[in-house]
Short mmCIF file of C-alpha atoms and ligand atoms in Angstrom, two decimals:
data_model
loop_
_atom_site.label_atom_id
_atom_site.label_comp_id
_atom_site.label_asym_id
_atom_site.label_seq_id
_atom_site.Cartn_x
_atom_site.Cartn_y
_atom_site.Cartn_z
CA UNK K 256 66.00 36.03 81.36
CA UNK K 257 62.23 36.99 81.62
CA UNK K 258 60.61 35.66 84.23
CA UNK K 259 57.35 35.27 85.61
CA UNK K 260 55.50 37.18 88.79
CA UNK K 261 55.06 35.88 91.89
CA UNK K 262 51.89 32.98 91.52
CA UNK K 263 50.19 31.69 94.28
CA UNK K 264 50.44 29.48 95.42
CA UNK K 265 53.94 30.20 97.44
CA UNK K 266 55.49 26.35 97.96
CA UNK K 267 58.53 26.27 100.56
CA UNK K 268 60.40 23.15 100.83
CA UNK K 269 60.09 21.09 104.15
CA UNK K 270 60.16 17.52 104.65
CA UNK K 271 60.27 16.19 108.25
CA UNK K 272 63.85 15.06 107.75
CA UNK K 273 64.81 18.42 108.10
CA UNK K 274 63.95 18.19 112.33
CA UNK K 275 66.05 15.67 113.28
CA UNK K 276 67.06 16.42 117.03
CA UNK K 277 65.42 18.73 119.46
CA UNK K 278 68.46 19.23 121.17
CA UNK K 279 69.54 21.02 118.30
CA UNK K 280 67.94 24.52 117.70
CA UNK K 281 69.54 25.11 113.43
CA UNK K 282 67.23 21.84 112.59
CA UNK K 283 64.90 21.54 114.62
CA UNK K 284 62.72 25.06 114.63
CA UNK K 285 61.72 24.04 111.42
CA UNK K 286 59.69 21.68 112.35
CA UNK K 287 58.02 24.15 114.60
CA UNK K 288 57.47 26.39 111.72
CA UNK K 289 55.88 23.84 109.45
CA UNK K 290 53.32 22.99 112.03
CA UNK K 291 52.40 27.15 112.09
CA UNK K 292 52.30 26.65 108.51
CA UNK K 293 50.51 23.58 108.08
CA UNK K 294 47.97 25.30 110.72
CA UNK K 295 47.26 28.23 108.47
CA UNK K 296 49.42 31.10 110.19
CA UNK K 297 50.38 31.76 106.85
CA UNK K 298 47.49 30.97 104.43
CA UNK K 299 47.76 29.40 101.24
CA UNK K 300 51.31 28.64 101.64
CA UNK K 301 52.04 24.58 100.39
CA UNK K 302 54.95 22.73 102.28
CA UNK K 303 56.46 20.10 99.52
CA UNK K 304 59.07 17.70 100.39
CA UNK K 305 62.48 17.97 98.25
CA UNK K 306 64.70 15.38 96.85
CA UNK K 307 67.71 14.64 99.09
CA UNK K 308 70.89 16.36 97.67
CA UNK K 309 73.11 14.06 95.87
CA UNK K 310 77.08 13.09 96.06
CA UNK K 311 77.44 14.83 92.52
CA UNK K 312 76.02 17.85 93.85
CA UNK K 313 77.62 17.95 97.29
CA UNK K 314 80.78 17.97 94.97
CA UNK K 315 80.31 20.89 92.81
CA UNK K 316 80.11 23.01 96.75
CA UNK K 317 83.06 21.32 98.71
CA UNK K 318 85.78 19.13 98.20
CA UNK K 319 86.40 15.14 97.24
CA UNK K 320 87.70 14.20 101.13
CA UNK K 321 85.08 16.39 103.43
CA UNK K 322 82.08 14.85 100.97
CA UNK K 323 83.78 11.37 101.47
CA UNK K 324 83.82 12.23 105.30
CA UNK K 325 80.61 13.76 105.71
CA UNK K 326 78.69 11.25 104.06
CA UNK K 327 80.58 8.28 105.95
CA UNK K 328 80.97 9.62 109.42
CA UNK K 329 84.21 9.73 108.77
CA UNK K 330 84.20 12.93 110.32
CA UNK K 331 82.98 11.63 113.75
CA UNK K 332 80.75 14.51 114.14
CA UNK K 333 79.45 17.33 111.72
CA UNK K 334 79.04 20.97 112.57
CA UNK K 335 76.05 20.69 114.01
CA UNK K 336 77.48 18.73 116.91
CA UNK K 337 77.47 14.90 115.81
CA UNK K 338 77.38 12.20 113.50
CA UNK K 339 74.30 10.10 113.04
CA UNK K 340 72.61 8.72 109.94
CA UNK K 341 69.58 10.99 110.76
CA UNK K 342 71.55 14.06 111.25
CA UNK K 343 73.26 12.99 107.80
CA UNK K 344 69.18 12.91 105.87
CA UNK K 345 68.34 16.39 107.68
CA UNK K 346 71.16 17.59 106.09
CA UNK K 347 71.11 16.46 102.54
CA UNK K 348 67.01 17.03 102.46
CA UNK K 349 67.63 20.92 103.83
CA UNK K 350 70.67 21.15 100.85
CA UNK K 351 68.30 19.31 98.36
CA UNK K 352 65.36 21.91 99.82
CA UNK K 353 67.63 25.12 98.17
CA UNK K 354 67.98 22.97 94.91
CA UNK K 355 64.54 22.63 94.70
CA UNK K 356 63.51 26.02 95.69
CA UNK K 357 65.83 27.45 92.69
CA UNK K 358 63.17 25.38 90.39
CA UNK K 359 59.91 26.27 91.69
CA UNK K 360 61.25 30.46 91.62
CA UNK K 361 61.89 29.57 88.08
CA UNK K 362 58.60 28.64 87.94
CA UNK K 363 56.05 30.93 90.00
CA UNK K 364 58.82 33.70 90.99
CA UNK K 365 59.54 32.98 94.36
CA UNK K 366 59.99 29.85 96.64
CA UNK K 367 61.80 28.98 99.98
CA UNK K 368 63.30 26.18 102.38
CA UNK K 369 63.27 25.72 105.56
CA UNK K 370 66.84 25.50 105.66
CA UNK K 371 69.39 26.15 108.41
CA UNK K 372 72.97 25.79 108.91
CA UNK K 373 74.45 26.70 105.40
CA UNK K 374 76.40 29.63 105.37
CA UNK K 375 79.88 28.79 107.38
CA UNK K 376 79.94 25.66 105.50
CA UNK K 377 83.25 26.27 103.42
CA UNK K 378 84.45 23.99 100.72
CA UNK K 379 86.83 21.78 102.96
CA UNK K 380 85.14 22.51 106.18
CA UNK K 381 82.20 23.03 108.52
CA UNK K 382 81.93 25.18 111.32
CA UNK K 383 79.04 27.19 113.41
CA UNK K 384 76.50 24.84 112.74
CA UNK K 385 76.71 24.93 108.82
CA UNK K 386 77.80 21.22 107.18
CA UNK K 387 76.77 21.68 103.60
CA UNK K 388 76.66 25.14 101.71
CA UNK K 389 73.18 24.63 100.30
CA UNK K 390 73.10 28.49 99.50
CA UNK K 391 76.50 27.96 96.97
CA UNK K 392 74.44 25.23 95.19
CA UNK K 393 71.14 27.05 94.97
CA UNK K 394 73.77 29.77 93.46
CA UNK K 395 75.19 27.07 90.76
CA UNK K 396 72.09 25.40 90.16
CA UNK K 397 70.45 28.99 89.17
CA UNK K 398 73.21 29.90 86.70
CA UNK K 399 72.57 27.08 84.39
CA UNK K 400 69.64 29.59 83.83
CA UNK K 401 70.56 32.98 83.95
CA UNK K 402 73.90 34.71 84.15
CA UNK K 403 74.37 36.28 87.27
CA UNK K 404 73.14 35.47 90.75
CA UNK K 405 73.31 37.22 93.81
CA UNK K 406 73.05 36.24 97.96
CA UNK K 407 72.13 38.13 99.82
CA UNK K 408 72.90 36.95 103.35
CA UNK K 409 71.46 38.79 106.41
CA UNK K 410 72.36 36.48 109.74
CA UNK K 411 73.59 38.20 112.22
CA UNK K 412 77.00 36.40 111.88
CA UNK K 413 79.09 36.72 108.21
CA UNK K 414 78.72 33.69 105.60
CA UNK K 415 82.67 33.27 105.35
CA UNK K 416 81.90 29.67 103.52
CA UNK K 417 79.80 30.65 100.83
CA UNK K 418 82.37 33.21 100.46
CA UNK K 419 85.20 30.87 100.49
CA UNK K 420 83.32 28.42 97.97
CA UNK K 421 82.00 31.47 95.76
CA UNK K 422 84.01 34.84 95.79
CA UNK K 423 86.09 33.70 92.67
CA UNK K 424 82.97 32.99 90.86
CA UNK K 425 82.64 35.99 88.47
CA UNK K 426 78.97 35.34 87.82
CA UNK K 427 77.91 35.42 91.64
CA UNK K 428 77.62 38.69 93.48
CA UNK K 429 77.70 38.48 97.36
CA UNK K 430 76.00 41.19 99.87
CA UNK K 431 76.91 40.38 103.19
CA UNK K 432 75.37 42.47 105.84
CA UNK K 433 76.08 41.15 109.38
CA UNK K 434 76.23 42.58 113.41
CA UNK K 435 78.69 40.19 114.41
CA UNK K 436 82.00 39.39 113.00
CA UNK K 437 82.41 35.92 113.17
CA UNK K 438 83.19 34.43 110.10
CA UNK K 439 84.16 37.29 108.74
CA UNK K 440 85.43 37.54 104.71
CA UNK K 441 87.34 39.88 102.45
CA UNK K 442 85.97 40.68 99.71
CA UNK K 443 87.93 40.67 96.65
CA UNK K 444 86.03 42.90 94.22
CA UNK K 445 84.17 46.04 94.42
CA UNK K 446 82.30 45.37 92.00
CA UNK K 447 80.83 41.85 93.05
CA UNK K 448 81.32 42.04 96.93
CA UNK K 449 79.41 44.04 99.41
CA UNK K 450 79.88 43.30 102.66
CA UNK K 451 79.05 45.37 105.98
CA UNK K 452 79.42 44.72 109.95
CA UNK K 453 76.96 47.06 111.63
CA UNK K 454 77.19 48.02 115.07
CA UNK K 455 74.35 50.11 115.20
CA UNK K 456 71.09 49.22 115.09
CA UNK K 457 69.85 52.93 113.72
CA UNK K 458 72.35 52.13 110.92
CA UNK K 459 70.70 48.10 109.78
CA UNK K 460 67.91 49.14 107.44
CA UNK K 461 70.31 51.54 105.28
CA UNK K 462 72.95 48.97 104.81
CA UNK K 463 70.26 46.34 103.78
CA UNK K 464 69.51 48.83 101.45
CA UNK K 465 73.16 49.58 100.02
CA UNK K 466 73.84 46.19 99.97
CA UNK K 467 70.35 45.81 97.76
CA UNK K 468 71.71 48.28 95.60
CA UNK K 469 74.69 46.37 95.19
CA UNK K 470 72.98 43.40 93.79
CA UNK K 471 71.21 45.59 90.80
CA UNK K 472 71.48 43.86 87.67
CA UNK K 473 71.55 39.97 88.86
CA UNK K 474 69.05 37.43 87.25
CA UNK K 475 67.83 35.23 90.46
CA UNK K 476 68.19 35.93 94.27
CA UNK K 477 69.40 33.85 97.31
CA UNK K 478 68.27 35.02 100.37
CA UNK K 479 69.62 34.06 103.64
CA UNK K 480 67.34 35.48 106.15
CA UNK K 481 68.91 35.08 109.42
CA UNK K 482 66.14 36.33 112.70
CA UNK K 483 69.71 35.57 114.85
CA UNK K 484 69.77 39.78 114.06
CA UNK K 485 66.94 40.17 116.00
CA UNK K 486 67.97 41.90 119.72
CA UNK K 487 66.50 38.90 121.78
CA UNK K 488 67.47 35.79 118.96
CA UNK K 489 71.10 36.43 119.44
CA UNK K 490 71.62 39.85 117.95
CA UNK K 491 71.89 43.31 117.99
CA UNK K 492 70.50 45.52 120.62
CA UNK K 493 68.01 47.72 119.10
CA UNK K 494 67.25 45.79 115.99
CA UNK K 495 63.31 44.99 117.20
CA UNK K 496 60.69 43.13 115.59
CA UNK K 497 59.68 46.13 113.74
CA UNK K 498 63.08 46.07 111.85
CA UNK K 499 62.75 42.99 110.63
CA UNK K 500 59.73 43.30 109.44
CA UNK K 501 60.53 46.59 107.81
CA UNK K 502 63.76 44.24 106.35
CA UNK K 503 62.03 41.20 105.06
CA UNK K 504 59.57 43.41 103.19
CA UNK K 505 62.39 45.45 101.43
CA UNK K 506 64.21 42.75 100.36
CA UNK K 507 60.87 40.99 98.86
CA UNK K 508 59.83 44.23 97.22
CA UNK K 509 63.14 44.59 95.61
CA UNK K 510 63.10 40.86 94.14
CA UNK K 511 59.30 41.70 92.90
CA UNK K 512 59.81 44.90 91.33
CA UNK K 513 62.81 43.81 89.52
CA UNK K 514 60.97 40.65 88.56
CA UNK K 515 63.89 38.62 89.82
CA UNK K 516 62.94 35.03 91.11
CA UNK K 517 63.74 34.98 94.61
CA UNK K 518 64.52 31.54 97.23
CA UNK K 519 65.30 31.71 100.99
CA UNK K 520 66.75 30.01 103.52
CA UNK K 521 65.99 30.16 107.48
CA UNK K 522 69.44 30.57 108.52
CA UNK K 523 70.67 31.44 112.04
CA UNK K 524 68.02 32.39 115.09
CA UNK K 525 68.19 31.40 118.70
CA UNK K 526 67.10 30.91 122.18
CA UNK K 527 70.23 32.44 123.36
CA UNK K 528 68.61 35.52 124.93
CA UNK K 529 65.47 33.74 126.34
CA UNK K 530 63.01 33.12 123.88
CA UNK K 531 61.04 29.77 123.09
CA UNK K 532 61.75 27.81 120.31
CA UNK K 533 58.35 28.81 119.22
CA UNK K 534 58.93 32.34 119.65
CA UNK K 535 62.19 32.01 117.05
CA UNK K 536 59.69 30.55 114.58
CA UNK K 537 57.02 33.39 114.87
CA UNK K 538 60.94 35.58 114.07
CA UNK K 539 61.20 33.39 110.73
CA UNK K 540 57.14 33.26 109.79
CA UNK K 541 57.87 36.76 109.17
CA UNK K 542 59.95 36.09 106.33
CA UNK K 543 57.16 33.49 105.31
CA UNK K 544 54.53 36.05 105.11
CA UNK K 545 56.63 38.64 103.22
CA UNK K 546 57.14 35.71 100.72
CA UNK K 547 53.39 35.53 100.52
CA UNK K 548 52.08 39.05 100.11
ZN1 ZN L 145 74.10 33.35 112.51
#
């Protein structure tokens, strides 16, 4: 499928759902980053609330019981820590957010969410802050369009659950670059699975790259654009600010050249080696403003 360029203006999907708890650093740095937004850090960039995933979709991602459980708090507490009905909205409006990103790319050629806590989500489980794969239904939502998607998932840790929900799927091709092997998947063919666990930082930007080339020929792009690479967010030492800037612009390039509608996701990025809240959000505006150029 033909698609269009990227348009201006570049809508990402946020709705104040999405923050539900401070205490919880996955859901509530967005927040954070949609006030840099909405203060012009970024200009020109529109924040549009989504629709709230639905029970139908939830079930074409994970199974009958854990839907039944999530959505009743039958689980006693989700991934990210607890159950509560507001930690229940954040997450269906940050699922809904990837659905509704895979439209508006559709549309102007790229879009975004402020999404976090998708990518350990598996389809009977969640784990490591991830309740709901929103990434594996941004993947099926996008191939009643085109025929073959690929995610591209660069947090620091491996996206085991949209593996486990996805790696039978002949028409989605995963590229899993991580510095950490938690979560950690095995892929089951060559030629739709690339996946990498770098322990290097001099080694990061040419593995983004192989794994870029591994995604030639798909139709739409999900990118999961974890900062929790970054040395001081929880990741590798060595991989600097610099890097990931020098990342988010290859992988934006790539989607643009190739005239491939791209989304993203926040994904994973933390206080864990001392910075602010706010300083993890200046980590994702990056990927913001590589959206936007
Ligand atoms: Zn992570």
């Amino acid at each position: 499928m033909n698609t269009s360029n990227f348009k201006h203006p570049l809508r990402i999907f946020y709705s104040d759902d999405y923050a539900v708890d401070e205490r919880l650093e996955t859901v509530s740095k967005s927040k954070l980053l949609a006030e840099m937004i909405t203060a012009g850090a970024v200009p020109g960039v529109e924040l549009v609330a989504p629709k709230l995933a639905t029970k139908a979709e939830l079930l074409r991602i994970h199974s009958l019981e854990y839907v039944h459980n999530v959505l009743t708090g039958g689980l006693k507490y989700l991934a990210a820590g607890f159950w509560s009905k507001e930690l229940l909205q954040s997450i269906l409006a940050t699922t809904g957010g990837m659905r509704d990103a895979v439209f508006e790319a559709f549309r102007n050629g790229r879009s975004g969410s402020l999404s976090s806590g998708l990518h350990h989500a598996s389809t009977n489980n969640g784990k490591g802050f991830c309740t709901l794969n929103g990434l594996a239904l941004a993947a099926l939502v996008a191939l009643e369009k085109v025929g073959e998607v690929g995610i591209l998932d660069l947090d620091a840790h491996c996206g085991g659950g949209t593996a486990d929900i996805l790696k039978k799927n002949k028409k989605v091709r995963l590229a899993d670059v991580s510095v950490c092997s938690y979560d950690a998947w095995t892929p089951i063919a060559k030629s739709r699975h690339f996946f990498e666990v770098v322990d290097r930082p001099g080694r990061y930007i040419a593995k983004v790259r192989e794994a870029l080339k591994a995604l030639e020929g798909v139709e739409f792009l999900i990118y999961n654009a974890g900062m929790d690479t970054h040395e001081k967010a929880g990741g590798l030492d060595g991989i600097t600010l610099d890097i990931i800037k020098e990342r988010e612009a290859l992988v934006v390039e790539w989607a643009r050249e190739r005239n491939v509608p791209i989304i993203f996701a926040l994904a994973g990025g933390y206080m864990w080696s001392g910075l602010t809240l706010k300083e993890v959000a200046e980590l994702h505006l990056e990927t913001v403003k590589a959206f936007n150029s």
